[in-house]
Structure formats: structure tokens, C-alpha cells
Short mmCIF file of C-alpha atoms in Angstrom, two decimals:
data_model
loop_
_atom_site.label_atom_id
_atom_site.label_comp_id
_atom_site.label_asym_id
_atom_site.label_seq_id
_atom_site.Cartn_x
_atom_site.Cartn_y
_atom_site.Cartn_z
CA MET A 938 -15.05 -53.37 -14.17
CA SER A 939 -14.90 -55.02 -10.90
CA ASP A 940 -14.63 -51.50 -9.17
CA THR A 941 -17.40 -49.88 -11.24
CA ALA A 942 -19.55 -53.05 -10.53
CA SER A 943 -19.72 -53.20 -6.60
CA PHE A 944 -23.07 -51.92 -5.22
CA SER A 945 -21.02 -49.63 -2.40
CA SER A 946 -19.51 -48.03 -5.08
CA ARG A 947 -22.00 -47.26 -6.95
CA VAL A 948 -23.91 -45.50 -4.37
CA SER A 949 -21.18 -43.65 -2.76
CA THR A 950 -20.31 -41.69 -5.59
CA SER A 951 -20.76 -37.57 -5.68
CA VAL A 952 -23.39 -38.02 -7.98
CA ALA A 953 -25.50 -40.98 -5.81
CA ARG A 954 -24.93 -38.93 -2.90
CA GLU A 955 -26.83 -35.92 -4.56
CA LEU A 956 -29.50 -38.10 -5.81
CA VAL A 957 -30.20 -39.00 -1.96
CA VAL A 958 -29.95 -35.50 -0.85
CA ALA A 959 -32.44 -34.77 -3.66
CA VAL A 960 -34.83 -37.61 -2.65
CA THR A 961 -35.06 -36.78 0.78
CA GLY A 962 -35.12 -32.89 0.11
CA LEU A 963 -38.59 -33.93 -1.77
CA GLY A 964 -39.95 -35.78 1.32
CA LEU A 965 -39.39 -32.89 3.62
CA ILE A 966 -40.75 -30.48 1.13
CA VAL A 967 -43.80 -32.66 1.15
CA PHE A 968 -43.95 -32.33 5.17
CA ILE A 969 -43.30 -28.63 5.45
CA LEU A 970 -45.96 -28.25 2.72
CA GLY A 971 -48.75 -30.58 4.79
CA HIS A 972 -47.18 -28.58 8.16
CA LEU A 973 -48.11 -25.18 6.51
CA VAL A 974 -51.87 -26.59 5.44
CA GLY A 975 -52.07 -27.93 9.06
CA ASN A 976 -51.01 -24.51 10.50
CA MET A 977 -53.53 -22.31 8.62
CA LEU A 978 -56.01 -23.66 11.25
CA ILE A 979 -55.01 -20.97 13.60
CA PHE A 980 -57.33 -18.58 11.59
CA ALA A 981 -60.16 -20.98 12.51
CA GLY A 982 -59.49 -20.67 16.37
CA PRO A 983 -58.51 -22.65 19.17
CA GLU A 984 -61.12 -25.43 18.94
CA ALA A 985 -59.92 -25.95 14.89
CA LEU A 986 -56.04 -26.08 15.95
CA ASN A 987 -56.17 -27.98 19.05
CA GLY A 988 -58.73 -30.51 17.36
CA TYR A 989 -55.96 -30.92 14.98
CA ALA A 990 -53.39 -31.35 17.30
CA GLU A 991 -55.06 -33.64 18.86
CA LYS A 992 -56.14 -35.68 16.05
CA LEU A 993 -52.76 -36.23 15.10
CA ALA A 994 -51.58 -37.12 18.34
CA SER A 995 -54.50 -39.79 18.33
CA LEU A 996 -52.52 -41.08 15.56
CA GLY A 997 -50.38 -43.32 18.49
CA GLU A 998 -48.30 -45.97 16.78
CA LEU A 999 -48.47 -44.30 13.29
CA LEU A 1000 -47.54 -40.99 14.10
CA TRP A 1001 -44.10 -42.20 15.37
CA VAL A 1002 -43.91 -44.25 12.01
CA LEU A 1003 -44.20 -40.80 10.26
CA ARG A 1004 -41.67 -39.20 12.73
CA LEU A 1005 -39.29 -41.69 12.32
CA GLY A 1006 -39.30 -41.66 8.81
CA LEU A 1007 -38.89 -37.96 8.69
CA ILE A 1008 -36.04 -38.12 11.20
CA THR A 1009 -34.39 -40.76 8.70
CA PHE A 1010 -34.99 -38.46 5.89
CA ALA A 1011 -33.64 -35.52 7.51
CA VAL A 1012 -30.61 -36.80 9.08
CA LEU A 1013 -29.67 -38.52 5.59
CA HIS A 1014 -30.34 -35.11 3.89
CA ILE A 1015 -28.32 -33.18 6.31
CA GLY A 1016 -25.64 -35.37 6.59
CA LEU A 1017 -25.00 -35.83 3.13
CA ALA A 1018 -25.15 -32.30 2.05
CA ALA A 1019 -23.00 -31.25 4.65
CA HIS A 1020 -20.31 -33.96 3.50
CA LEU A 1021 -20.66 -32.94 -0.22
CA THR A 1022 -20.53 -28.79 0.63
CA TRP A 1023 -17.65 -29.45 2.78
CA ALA A 1024 -15.66 -31.58 0.14
CA ASN A 1025 -16.74 -28.87 -2.39
CA TRP A 1026 -15.28 -26.28 -0.33
CA SER A 1027 -11.57 -28.22 -0.83
CA LYS A 1028 -11.50 -28.33 -4.51
CA ARG A 1029 -10.11 -24.94 -5.16
CA THR A 1030 -7.15 -24.15 -2.62
CA SER A 1031 -6.33 -21.22 -4.16
CA ARG A 1032 -8.41 -18.40 -4.73
CA TYR A 1033 -8.95 -16.09 -7.66
CA ALA A 1034 -7.96 -12.50 -7.27
CA VAL A 1035 -10.86 -11.40 -9.50
CA THR A 1036 -14.43 -12.90 -9.35
CA ALA A 1037 -17.03 -11.90 -11.88
CA ALA A 1038 -21.07 -12.64 -11.47
CA VAL A 1039 -22.15 -15.15 -14.15
CA GLY A 1040 -24.76 -17.49 -14.80
CA ARG A 1041 -27.76 -17.83 -12.66
CA LYS A 1042 -26.05 -17.85 -8.90
CA SER A 1043 -28.89 -16.56 -6.85
CA VAL A 1044 -28.37 -15.47 -3.22
CA ALA A 1045 -30.44 -18.47 -2.40
CA SER A 1046 -28.16 -21.16 -3.80
CA GLN A 1047 -25.15 -19.29 -2.53
CA LEU A 1048 -26.74 -19.46 0.91
CA MET A 1049 -27.86 -23.02 1.30
CA ILE A 1050 -25.56 -24.54 3.47
CA TYR A 1051 -25.94 -21.49 5.68
CA SER A 1052 -29.95 -21.09 5.51
CA GLY A 1053 -29.82 -24.96 5.69
CA ILE A 1054 -28.09 -24.54 9.49
CA ILE A 1055 -30.34 -21.66 10.58
CA ILE A 1056 -33.21 -23.84 9.78
CA LEU A 1057 -31.77 -26.97 11.85
CA CYS A 1058 -31.03 -24.85 14.91
CA PHE A 1059 -34.55 -23.53 14.36
CA PHE A 1060 -35.98 -27.27 14.28
CA PHE A 1061 -34.61 -28.01 17.62
CA PHE A 1062 -35.84 -24.69 19.12
CA HIS A 1063 -39.42 -25.08 17.46
CA LEU A 1064 -39.88 -28.37 19.14
CA TRP A 1065 -38.82 -27.33 22.32
CA ASP A 1066 -41.09 -24.37 22.09
CA PHE A 1067 -44.56 -25.99 20.65
CA THR A 1068 -43.92 -29.95 20.79
CA PHE A 1069 -42.73 -30.10 24.01
CA GLY A 1070 -43.93 -26.77 25.61
CA THR A 1071 -46.34 -26.95 28.16
CA LYS A 1072 -49.86 -27.00 26.80
CA THR A 1073 -51.81 -26.68 30.21
CA GLY A 1074 -51.74 -23.75 32.72
CA PRO A 1075 -51.42 -20.19 32.82
CA GLY A 1076 -48.98 -19.91 29.66
CA THR A 1077 -51.78 -20.99 27.41
CA VAL A 1078 -54.29 -18.38 28.85
CA VAL A 1079 -54.43 -15.46 26.07
CA PRO A 1080 -56.69 -12.62 27.93
CA LEU A 1081 -57.32 -10.94 24.45
CA MET A 1082 -59.54 -13.85 23.60
CA GLY A 1083 -61.78 -12.98 26.42
CA GLY A 1084 -62.10 -14.69 29.69
CA GLN A 1085 -59.32 -17.02 31.56
CA GLU A 1086 -59.76 -19.95 29.32
CA GLU A 1087 -56.80 -22.57 29.12
CA LEU A 1088 -56.61 -22.93 25.42
CA GLY A 1089 -54.06 -25.84 24.86
CA LEU A 1090 -51.69 -25.65 21.86
CA PHE A 1091 -53.40 -22.68 20.80
CA GLY A 1092 -52.58 -20.47 23.54
CA LEU A 1093 -48.88 -21.49 23.92
CA VAL A 1094 -48.31 -20.94 20.52
CA TRP A 1095 -50.51 -17.28 20.56
CA ASN A 1096 -48.24 -16.02 23.98
CA SER A 1097 -45.02 -17.07 22.37
CA PHE A 1098 -45.66 -15.08 19.39
CA ALA A 1099 -47.10 -12.30 21.35
CA ASN A 1100 -43.52 -11.73 22.18
CA PRO A 1101 -42.15 -9.55 19.61
CA LEU A 1102 -38.59 -10.94 19.65
CA ARG A 1103 -39.66 -14.48 19.61
CA ALA A 1104 -41.91 -13.40 16.35
CA ALA A 1105 -38.96 -11.92 15.00
CA CYS A 1106 -36.84 -15.05 15.19
CA TYR A 1107 -39.92 -17.28 13.68
CA ILE A 1108 -39.88 -14.93 10.66
CA VAL A 1109 -36.54 -14.79 10.08
CA ALA A 1110 -36.32 -18.60 10.22
CA VAL A 1111 -39.45 -19.57 8.07
CA CYS A 1112 -37.84 -17.50 5.32
CA CYS A 1113 -34.26 -19.02 5.44
CA VAL A 1114 -36.85 -21.99 4.70
CA GLY A 1115 -38.69 -20.29 1.95
CA LEU A 1116 -34.78 -19.33 0.79
CA HIS A 1117 -33.69 -23.08 0.95
CA LEU A 1118 -36.63 -24.34 -0.88
CA SER A 1119 -36.46 -21.86 -3.64
CA HIS A 1120 -32.83 -23.24 -4.99
CA ALA A 1121 -33.73 -26.39 -3.84
CA ILE A 1122 -37.19 -26.97 -5.82
CA ALA A 1123 -35.21 -25.40 -8.68
CA SER A 1124 -32.33 -27.92 -8.75
CA VAL A 1125 -33.79 -31.18 -7.75
CA TRP A 1126 -35.04 -31.78 -10.97
CA VAL A 1127 -31.54 -31.58 -12.53
CA THR A 1128 -30.80 -33.95 -9.98
CA LEU A 1129 -33.54 -36.25 -10.42
CA GLY A 1130 -32.77 -36.03 -14.50
CA VAL A 1131 -35.78 -34.39 -15.36
CA LEU A 1132 -35.24 -30.89 -16.29
CA THR A 1133 -35.22 -29.94 -19.85
CA HIS A 1134 -33.24 -26.91 -20.68
CA ARG A 1135 -36.05 -24.79 -21.68
CA ALA A 1136 -38.13 -25.76 -18.34
CA THR A 1137 -35.15 -24.25 -16.51
CA ASP A 1138 -37.13 -20.65 -16.28
CA LYS A 1139 -39.97 -22.31 -15.52
CA ALA A 1140 -38.84 -24.51 -12.95
CA ASP A 1141 -37.19 -21.00 -11.47
CA ALA A 1142 -40.26 -19.23 -11.13
CA VAL A 1143 -42.16 -22.33 -9.94
CA ALA A 1144 -39.32 -22.95 -7.31
CA TRP A 1145 -39.40 -18.87 -6.03
CA THR A 1146 -43.26 -18.96 -6.09
CA ILE A 1147 -43.28 -22.05 -3.45
CA GLY A 1148 -40.55 -20.34 -1.50
CA VAL A 1149 -42.57 -17.36 -1.22
CA VAL A 1150 -45.78 -18.99 -0.61
CA VAL A 1151 -44.48 -21.04 2.05
CA ALA A 1152 -42.22 -18.06 3.92
CA LEU A 1153 -45.12 -16.01 3.91
CA GLY A 1154 -47.55 -18.57 4.67
CA PHE A 1155 -45.51 -19.44 7.98
CA ALA A 1156 -44.75 -15.73 8.76
CA SER A 1157 -48.61 -14.98 8.41
CA ILE A 1158 -48.93 -16.74 11.76
CA PRO A 1159 -46.98 -14.63 14.11
CA ILE A 1160 -47.66 -11.56 11.96
CA TYR A 1161 -51.29 -11.99 12.69
CA VAL A 1162 -50.81 -12.45 16.84
CA LEU A 1163 -48.46 -9.72 16.68
CA VAL A 1164 -51.24 -7.24 15.01
CA ARG A 1165 -54.25 -8.38 17.00
CA THR A 1166 -51.99 -8.28 19.81
CA TYR A 1167 -50.67 -4.69 19.58
CA ILE A 1168 -52.65 -3.15 16.85
CA ILE A 1169 -55.98 -3.91 16.67
CA GLY A 1170 -56.15 -5.15 19.78
CA GLN A 1171 -59.32 -6.97 22.01
CA GLY A 1172 -62.17 -5.75 19.68
CA ALA A 1173 -61.69 -7.57 16.65
CA MET B 941 -10.72 1.48 -41.36
CA ALA B 942 -7.94 3.08 -39.87
CA GLU B 943 -6.45 0.48 -37.18
CA LYS B 944 -7.27 1.44 -33.38
CA THR B 945 -4.39 1.09 -30.49
CA ILE B 946 -5.35 0.92 -26.71
CA ASP B 947 -3.20 1.17 -24.00
CA LEU B 948 -4.03 -1.46 -21.03
CA THR B 949 -2.14 -2.47 -17.96
CA LEU B 950 -1.97 -6.62 -17.35
CA LYS B 951 -1.75 -8.06 -14.29
CA VAL B 952 -0.65 -11.49 -14.98
CA TRP B 953 -0.46 -14.71 -12.54
CA ARG B 954 3.23 -15.94 -12.64
CA GLN B 955 3.97 -19.33 -11.24
CA GLU B 956 7.77 -21.16 -11.88
CA SER B 957 6.28 -24.48 -11.25
CA PRO B 958 3.77 -26.57 -9.95
CA ASP B 959 4.90 -26.71 -6.07
CA VAL B 960 6.31 -22.87 -5.81
CA GLU B 961 3.94 -20.03 -4.77
CA GLY B 962 2.63 -17.59 -7.51
CA HIS B 963 2.31 -14.26 -7.69
CA PHE B 964 1.23 -11.40 -9.90
CA ASP B 965 3.40 -9.39 -12.46
CA THR B 966 2.24 -6.01 -13.56
CA PHE B 967 2.82 -5.27 -17.25
CA PRO B 968 2.12 -1.96 -19.25
CA ALA B 969 0.52 -2.94 -22.95
CA LYS B 970 0.71 0.19 -25.06
CA GLY B 971 -0.34 0.76 -28.63
CA ILE B 972 -2.37 -2.91 -28.49
CA SER B 973 -4.11 -2.76 -31.88
CA THR B 974 -7.99 -3.57 -31.42
CA ASP B 975 -7.84 -6.40 -34.13
CA MET B 976 -5.61 -8.01 -31.96
CA SER B 977 -7.05 -11.56 -30.56
CA PHE B 978 -6.35 -11.83 -27.02
CA LEU B 979 -3.67 -14.27 -27.45
CA GLU B 980 -1.57 -11.97 -30.37
CA MET B 981 -1.56 -9.60 -27.22
CA LEU B 982 0.45 -12.02 -25.51
CA ASP B 983 2.52 -12.62 -28.17
CA VAL B 984 3.24 -8.95 -28.46
CA ILE B 985 3.96 -8.89 -24.92
CA ASN B 986 6.28 -11.67 -24.64
CA ASN B 987 8.34 -10.58 -27.68
CA GLN B 988 8.75 -7.30 -25.61
CA LEU B 989 9.83 -9.36 -22.45
CA GLU B 990 12.10 -11.82 -24.60
CA LYS B 991 13.84 -8.63 -25.47
CA GLU B 992 13.93 -7.14 -22.33
CA GLY B 993 15.75 -10.34 -21.35
CA LYS B 994 12.93 -11.82 -19.27
CA GLU B 995 10.99 -14.84 -19.06
CA PRO B 996 7.93 -14.87 -21.15
CA ILE B 997 4.33 -15.37 -19.71
CA ALA B 998 3.81 -19.34 -20.21
CA PHE B 999 0.14 -19.58 -22.11
CA ASP B 1000 -1.70 -22.49 -23.65
CA HIS B 1001 -2.70 -22.46 -26.90
CA ASP B 1002 -2.75 -24.54 -30.34
CA CYS B 1003 -5.45 -23.87 -33.05
CA ARG B 1004 -6.33 -20.37 -32.37
CA GLU B 1005 -9.87 -20.82 -34.13
CA GLY B 1006 -11.78 -22.21 -31.05
CA ILE B 1007 -12.05 -25.58 -31.63
CA CYS B 1008 -9.15 -27.50 -29.87
CA GLY B 1009 -10.00 -26.34 -26.23
CA MET B 1010 -5.99 -26.02 -25.44
CA CYS B 1011 -6.58 -21.82 -24.49
CA GLY B 1012 -8.42 -20.63 -21.85
CA SER B 1013 -7.55 -18.15 -18.71
CA VAL B 1014 -9.14 -16.58 -16.21
CA VAL B 1015 -9.72 -12.76 -17.30
CA ASN B 1016 -10.97 -10.38 -15.16
CA GLY B 1017 -13.29 -12.99 -13.36
CA HIS B 1018 -14.44 -14.57 -16.52
CA ALA B 1019 -13.24 -17.81 -17.75
CA HIS B 1020 -12.50 -17.31 -21.69
CA GLY B 1021 -12.76 -13.34 -20.99
CA PRO B 1022 -15.97 -11.19 -20.84
CA GLN B 1023 -17.40 -12.43 -24.41
CA GLU B 1024 -20.21 -15.09 -24.06
CA ALA B 1025 -19.70 -18.49 -25.95
CA THR B 1026 -16.11 -17.48 -27.13
CA THR B 1027 -12.52 -19.18 -26.35
CA LEU B 1028 -10.08 -16.95 -25.35
CA CYS B 1029 -8.12 -17.11 -29.12
CA GLN B 1030 -11.61 -15.99 -30.37
CA LEU B 1031 -11.89 -12.74 -28.18
CA HIS B 1032 -10.43 -9.56 -29.49
CA MET B 1033 -8.89 -6.87 -28.10
CA ARG B 1034 -11.89 -4.52 -29.27
CA LYS B 1035 -13.77 -6.14 -26.48
CA PHE B 1036 -11.36 -3.88 -24.12
CA HIS B 1037 -10.66 -0.15 -23.62
CA THR B 1038 -7.64 2.17 -23.05
CA GLY B 1039 -6.83 2.28 -19.35
CA GLN B 1040 -8.01 -0.92 -18.44
CA THR B 1041 -6.32 -2.93 -16.08
CA ILE B 1042 -6.73 -6.93 -16.94
CA VAL B 1043 -6.30 -9.36 -14.76
CA ILE B 1044 -5.17 -12.41 -16.18
CA GLU B 1045 -5.07 -15.75 -14.00
CA PRO B 1046 -5.00 -19.45 -14.74
CA PHE B 1047 -7.97 -21.87 -14.57
CA ARG B 1048 -7.83 -22.39 -10.77
CA ALA B 1049 -8.84 -26.03 -9.81
CA ASP B 1050 -7.09 -28.25 -7.30
CA ALA B 1051 -7.83 -30.98 -10.05
CA PHE B 1052 -6.03 -28.87 -12.47
CA PRO B 1053 -2.54 -28.57 -11.33
CA ILE B 1054 -0.39 -25.51 -12.74
CA VAL B 1055 2.22 -26.53 -14.49
CA LYS B 1056 3.63 -22.73 -15.13
CA ASP B 1057 2.11 -19.43 -15.45
CA LEU B 1058 -0.92 -19.58 -17.10
CA VAL B 1059 -0.71 -23.38 -18.11
CA ILE B 1060 -2.28 -26.11 -16.17
CA ASP B 1061 -2.54 -29.93 -16.02
CA ARG B 1062 -5.94 -31.07 -17.77
CA GLY B 1063 -4.81 -34.51 -17.53
CA ALA B 1064 -7.94 -35.21 -15.16
CA PHE B 1065 -10.25 -34.99 -18.16
CA ASP B 1066 -8.05 -37.41 -20.13
CA ARG B 1067 -8.55 -40.05 -17.37
CA ILE B 1068 -12.46 -38.97 -17.46
CA ILE B 1069 -12.57 -40.17 -21.16
CA GLN B 1070 -10.46 -43.17 -20.56
CA ALA B 1071 -12.63 -44.40 -17.94
CA GLY B 1072 -15.46 -43.97 -20.13
CA GLY B 1073 -13.96 -46.86 -22.35
CA HIS B 1074 -14.92 -48.19 -25.58
CA ILE B 1075 -18.10 -48.07 -27.75
CA THR B 1076 -18.99 -50.80 -29.82
CA VAL B 1077 -19.03 -49.98 -33.44
CA ARG B 1078 -18.48 -52.71 -36.14
CA THR B 1079 -14.84 -52.36 -37.94
CA GLY B 1080 -13.78 -53.36 -41.23
CA GLN B 1081 -16.18 -51.67 -44.06
CA ALA B 1082 -18.25 -48.98 -43.55
CA PRO B 1083 -21.99 -50.43 -42.61
CA GLU B 1084 -25.03 -49.45 -44.88
CA ALA B 1085 -26.29 -45.62 -44.09
CA HIS B 1086 -29.68 -46.77 -42.89
CA SER B 1087 -28.74 -49.95 -41.12
CA VAL B 1088 -28.46 -47.75 -37.65
CA PRO B 1089 -31.19 -45.15 -37.73
CA VAL B 1090 -31.13 -42.40 -35.45
CA PRO B 1091 -33.94 -39.90 -34.73
CA LYS B 1092 -33.04 -36.58 -36.04
CA LYS B 1093 -33.95 -34.91 -32.41
CA LYS B 1094 -31.30 -37.27 -31.00
CA ALA B 1095 -28.63 -36.77 -33.51
CA ASP B 1096 -28.87 -33.29 -32.65
CA THR B 1097 -28.88 -33.52 -29.02
CA ALA B 1098 -25.87 -35.99 -29.47
CA MET B 1099 -24.08 -33.33 -31.69
CA ASP B 1100 -24.76 -30.30 -29.09
CA SER B 1101 -22.87 -32.33 -26.19
CA ALA B 1102 -20.22 -33.28 -28.56
CA ALA B 1103 -19.55 -29.80 -29.18
CA CYS B 1104 -17.32 -29.78 -26.18
CA ILE B 1105 -14.14 -28.97 -26.52
CA GLY B 1106 -12.92 -30.02 -23.29
CA CYS B 1107 -11.01 -26.51 -22.25
CA GLY B 1108 -11.48 -26.71 -18.69
CA ALA B 1109 -13.95 -23.04 -18.17
CA CYS B 1110 -16.58 -25.30 -16.76
CA VAL B 1111 -14.22 -26.35 -13.63
CA ALA B 1112 -12.65 -22.90 -13.57
CA ALA B 1113 -16.06 -21.04 -13.53
CA CYS B 1114 -17.81 -23.54 -10.79
CA PRO B 1115 -17.41 -22.26 -7.37
CA ASN B 1116 -16.94 -26.17 -6.53
CA ALA B 1117 -14.76 -26.61 -9.05
CA SER B 1118 -16.91 -29.32 -10.48
CA ALA B 1119 -16.26 -31.31 -13.61
CA SER B 1120 -20.05 -32.30 -14.05
CA LEU B 1121 -20.62 -30.24 -17.40
CA PHE B 1122 -17.70 -31.56 -19.17
CA THR B 1123 -18.45 -35.32 -17.99
CA ALA B 1124 -22.26 -34.83 -18.80
CA ALA B 1125 -21.40 -33.77 -22.03
CA LYS B 1126 -19.20 -36.37 -22.55
CA ILE B 1127 -21.61 -39.43 -21.37
CA SER B 1128 -24.60 -37.26 -23.08
CA GLN B 1129 -22.94 -37.45 -26.56
CA LEU B 1130 -22.74 -41.44 -26.45
CA CYS B 1131 -25.93 -42.39 -24.81
CA HIS B 1132 -28.26 -40.73 -27.43
CA LEU B 1133 -26.66 -42.90 -30.10
CA PRO B 1134 -27.23 -46.37 -30.80
CA GLN B 1135 -23.53 -46.97 -30.80
CA GLY B 1136 -23.06 -45.80 -27.22
CA HIS B 1137 -26.04 -47.98 -25.70
CA PRO B 1138 -24.53 -51.56 -24.74
CA GLU B 1139 -21.74 -49.71 -22.53
CA ARG B 1140 -23.91 -46.87 -21.20
CA ASN B 1141 -24.72 -48.45 -17.76
CA ARG B 1142 -20.77 -49.18 -16.91
CA ARG B 1143 -19.75 -45.87 -18.62
CA VAL B 1144 -21.44 -43.24 -16.50
CA ILE B 1145 -20.86 -45.36 -13.17
CA ALA B 1146 -17.19 -44.96 -14.09
CA MET B 1147 -16.87 -41.56 -15.71
CA VAL B 1148 -18.51 -40.66 -12.65
CA GLN B 1149 -16.25 -42.49 -10.13
CA GLN B 1150 -13.07 -41.28 -12.20
CA MET B 1151 -14.67 -37.64 -11.59
CA ASP B 1152 -14.33 -37.81 -8.05
CA LYS B 1153 -11.42 -39.75 -7.98
CA GLU B 1154 -9.49 -36.89 -9.70
CA GLY B 1155 -10.83 -34.14 -7.07
CA PHE B 1156 -13.53 -32.40 -8.48
CA GLY B 1157 -16.49 -31.07 -6.89
CA SER B 1158 -19.86 -31.98 -7.27
CA CYS B 1159 -22.87 -29.82 -8.84
CA SER B 1160 -24.63 -27.25 -6.88
CA LYS B 1161 -26.84 -25.96 -9.98
CA ARG B 1162 -25.35 -22.48 -10.33
CA TYR B 1163 -25.22 -22.55 -14.01
CA GLU B 1164 -21.70 -20.85 -13.95
CA CYS B 1165 -20.51 -23.71 -16.32
CA GLU B 1166 -23.09 -22.94 -18.73
CA ALA B 1167 -22.27 -19.38 -18.76
CA VAL B 1168 -18.74 -19.31 -19.39
CA CYS B 1169 -18.87 -22.36 -21.78
CA PRO B 1170 -17.41 -21.37 -25.08
CA LYS B 1171 -19.79 -24.12 -26.75
CA GLU B 1172 -22.76 -23.09 -24.84
CA ILE B 1173 -23.36 -26.88 -23.51
CA LYS B 1174 -25.73 -26.90 -21.27
CA VAL B 1175 -26.72 -28.22 -17.97
CA GLU B 1176 -29.13 -30.11 -19.43
CA ASN B 1177 -26.34 -32.36 -20.28
CA ILE B 1178 -25.97 -32.83 -15.92
CA THR B 1179 -29.88 -33.79 -16.20
CA THR B 1180 -28.99 -36.39 -18.72
CA MET B 1181 -26.04 -37.74 -16.94
CA ASN B 1182 -27.69 -37.83 -13.63
CA ARG B 1183 -30.76 -39.69 -15.14
CA GLU B 1184 -28.00 -42.05 -16.83
CA TYR B 1185 -26.50 -42.69 -13.27
CA LEU B 1186 -30.19 -43.79 -11.75
CA ARG B 1187 -30.77 -46.08 -15.02
CA ALA B 1188 -27.05 -47.49 -14.15
CA LEU B 1189 -27.98 -47.94 -10.53
CA ALA B 1190 -31.23 -49.55 -10.96
CA SER B 1191 -30.04 -52.16 -13.55
CA SER B 1192 -27.72 -54.97 -12.51
CA GLY B 1193 -24.50 -55.11 -14.33
CA GLU B 1194 -24.07 -54.15 -17.71
#
């Protein structure tokens, strides 16, 4: 009884850890969806995107509160998920000679840790690229948009994606985000204790749809820049 | 109906004791009646092995009618063989065809040490049940049937969970060797009934802690367990377990 009663032993079980991974994961999903909506402003032109970025920057201390919240969520999510995965790998040391495909096991569910690692690496690259990137000077001039005007964040993003290799890296990374979300959103309801058996297929469909929308939504930006730069050109 | 026979090749996991390295032995299995159960086929092979003065294949079995949970091996990668919702003893040889090679392995999980050949020690499951502890019921005279009302839907849910025979196929099929489906079914069968309510918070915490302690993995929601379960226990039970766990975390003490 004393063992089950202590608070620290209650919150350190595998089930409790999974609950934390689920809740922090949901928080990160909300951020990703918000980020996606904000990014869509790039289609509205330099003023819209730069104005949005300035508005975010003007939040000042509140922005840092949000950032610290996100960092805390990310650290908890990644740390506990990595710990659980590492522990799970050690539970069957003798391998089966024959394995068969059974259950709903999707590619996404098998690759969670790997898509997660790619997303983490991408996160640092992405910060270095855009958050800390120089948003003034010749690097932000887009000749295609006419003139020699510096276009701030918009110009930085545009010129970054005009490099096909970099654009391809971004597209691969956001596909990993979509893949990660497609299993995450399908399974989070089991972890949080709300999924009935009859709703399993629906949860799968919703998760898959959100995963595809997120991947396509983010990928649409580099694809748009590549198309404008190399196919349609100046006139468009 | 004329009896049909098939010729097979068996590759069976042989392991002398828990601590020695195991290996596969290959046996021809000729003239196997398709009306035999899988275990009867193993009986026939064992008779041959004994005639030849060789060590028979050790495998677990008891009721041979699919309700005790003693039998179970991984057959060609499927826990309890290729037929859905069927224990190994209820699987018939008509599901196989002549010329086929059948690979038979024990349920593999570090929490289920191999005792010999296909026999595993599922004591970890017993200890999870023990950790669950008692339920509060009146002893003595049977209570009046209407004194403890149970809604039909809840009774059905509890009964579906109680169908778990504790065979361990869920653990065998899980990539993480997780006992979540088993533990969840045992928690679910009690938490839906009024008799299981007084201890529900303590029970879920204790059983989950014991599950971790025994060295089982956690749930990655890959649904292999549900697919191989001979009693069709659903992953929804794991949802229930997690909900019960949240409730227990939120409540203080009992």
C-alpha cells in the first residue's frame, strides 16, 4: 500500500509517462497548427508575412513565456518518449525467427522515434535558418519580385527555398512531421482514455487527414517558391 | 468424408533450460491428418521422437478447448497460429497445406523466461493479478439479486474483458513485449462492476506498477495484441486502463 500511495511512484510508471508524452504532444500539435496558419500568410505577400512576424515579436515578454512553455513541453515530450522507446527496445532480447504483419501497425507507428529524431534535428536547423537568420541586407532581396527592395523575413524565406536542395530538405522534414502526427493523433485518444473501439477507425481517418494537411500545408511554401522561381518566373 | 493427410516440415525451437542457448530443430511431419488440432500434431511428432529415443518437444497445454490459456506458441510469426480469435489447441491442421514449412517458436519476452523448448514461465501475469488485490464482496449468504444493480451495458463490457484467459499472446505479439492488453482487461473487468469500485484507484496503480516491475514494455498503440488475441480483447481496454489511471492520479488516497 505504501508503495502505491507515494506520489513519486504514481507518476513514474510507464502509463504516467505516456500520459505526459500525450499531453505535451497535444500542446505541440496546437503550436504546429498555429504555425501552419501563420505561414500561409506568405501567399499574401511580403507585407502580410513581415507584419505578422513583427506583431509576434512585439509581444515581448509574453512571447518568451510562450516560448519557454513550448520548450518545456518539447523537452518533456522528447525526453520521456526517448526514455520509453529505449526501455521498450530492451524488453525482448531474443528475436523471433519469423515475424508476420498483424494488427494496424502502420509505417508511421513503426517510425515514430525516427521521424521524431528527424523533426528534432530539423527544428534546430529551422531556428538557425529563419529565427536567427539575418533579415536585412542583400540576402533578403528577391529580384523575381521586382526591384532591389529588402523584403525582411519574407525575402530570407523566399531565397532559402529558391535553393532546390534546401527546399527538398524542408519538404522531407515536414513530411516527417505529417507522418509523426498521423500516428500521434490516432493513438493519443487511447493514452488519454477516451477512445472507444467503434471510434478507432474514425480516429485513424482524422489523424491521417491532419497529417496529410500539415505535410502538404508546410510543403506548399517551398513548392510555391520553386515553381515561381524556376517554372513560372518573373511575369506571374 | 475421406480423411485428408498432409506432409509438412517443422522447424521447432529447442532450448534445454532457461539459461542455455536455444536453436531450431527440423523434423519431417508426414501423413498428418487435417482433422488433427495443432497440439495433436505435436503429440504425434512427440510419439515418433520417443520411439526413436529422442527428447520430445516440450509444450504447454491443459484444457485443449480454448478456455484455459495454457497453450500458445508463435507459428510462422503469428501468436497462436494464423487463424484469428483461436488458441493454438483449437487451430486445426486443415489450415496448412502439404509441403509447407511451419516455424514454431515460444512466446518471446524477457518477462516470460523460457522454461524449456516452447514452455514459458508466465508467473509475471500471476503477480500482476496478485498486485490487484481483493475486491469488496459480502461473504456468507448470497445477497438478493436486485440489491446490487448492474446496468446491462456495463455488465457486457466487464464480461467481454473477463474473457481474457491470460495466455500471453498479446505480450508475444507486441513489439515492446507490453502486457498492457492483459493488465487492462483485468482492470476493466472489475472497474465496470460495483463490486470492484471501492478499490479501483489503488488497484490500477498497483497493477500498472507491477506490470512495469516485471519488465514488460509500454503501449505504442500498434494493435498487434488485439489482432492475435484468441478472445478478441480490444485495445479499448487499454483506453479504460489509462482513464482509470488518470482518475487514480487525480484522487488522493483510496
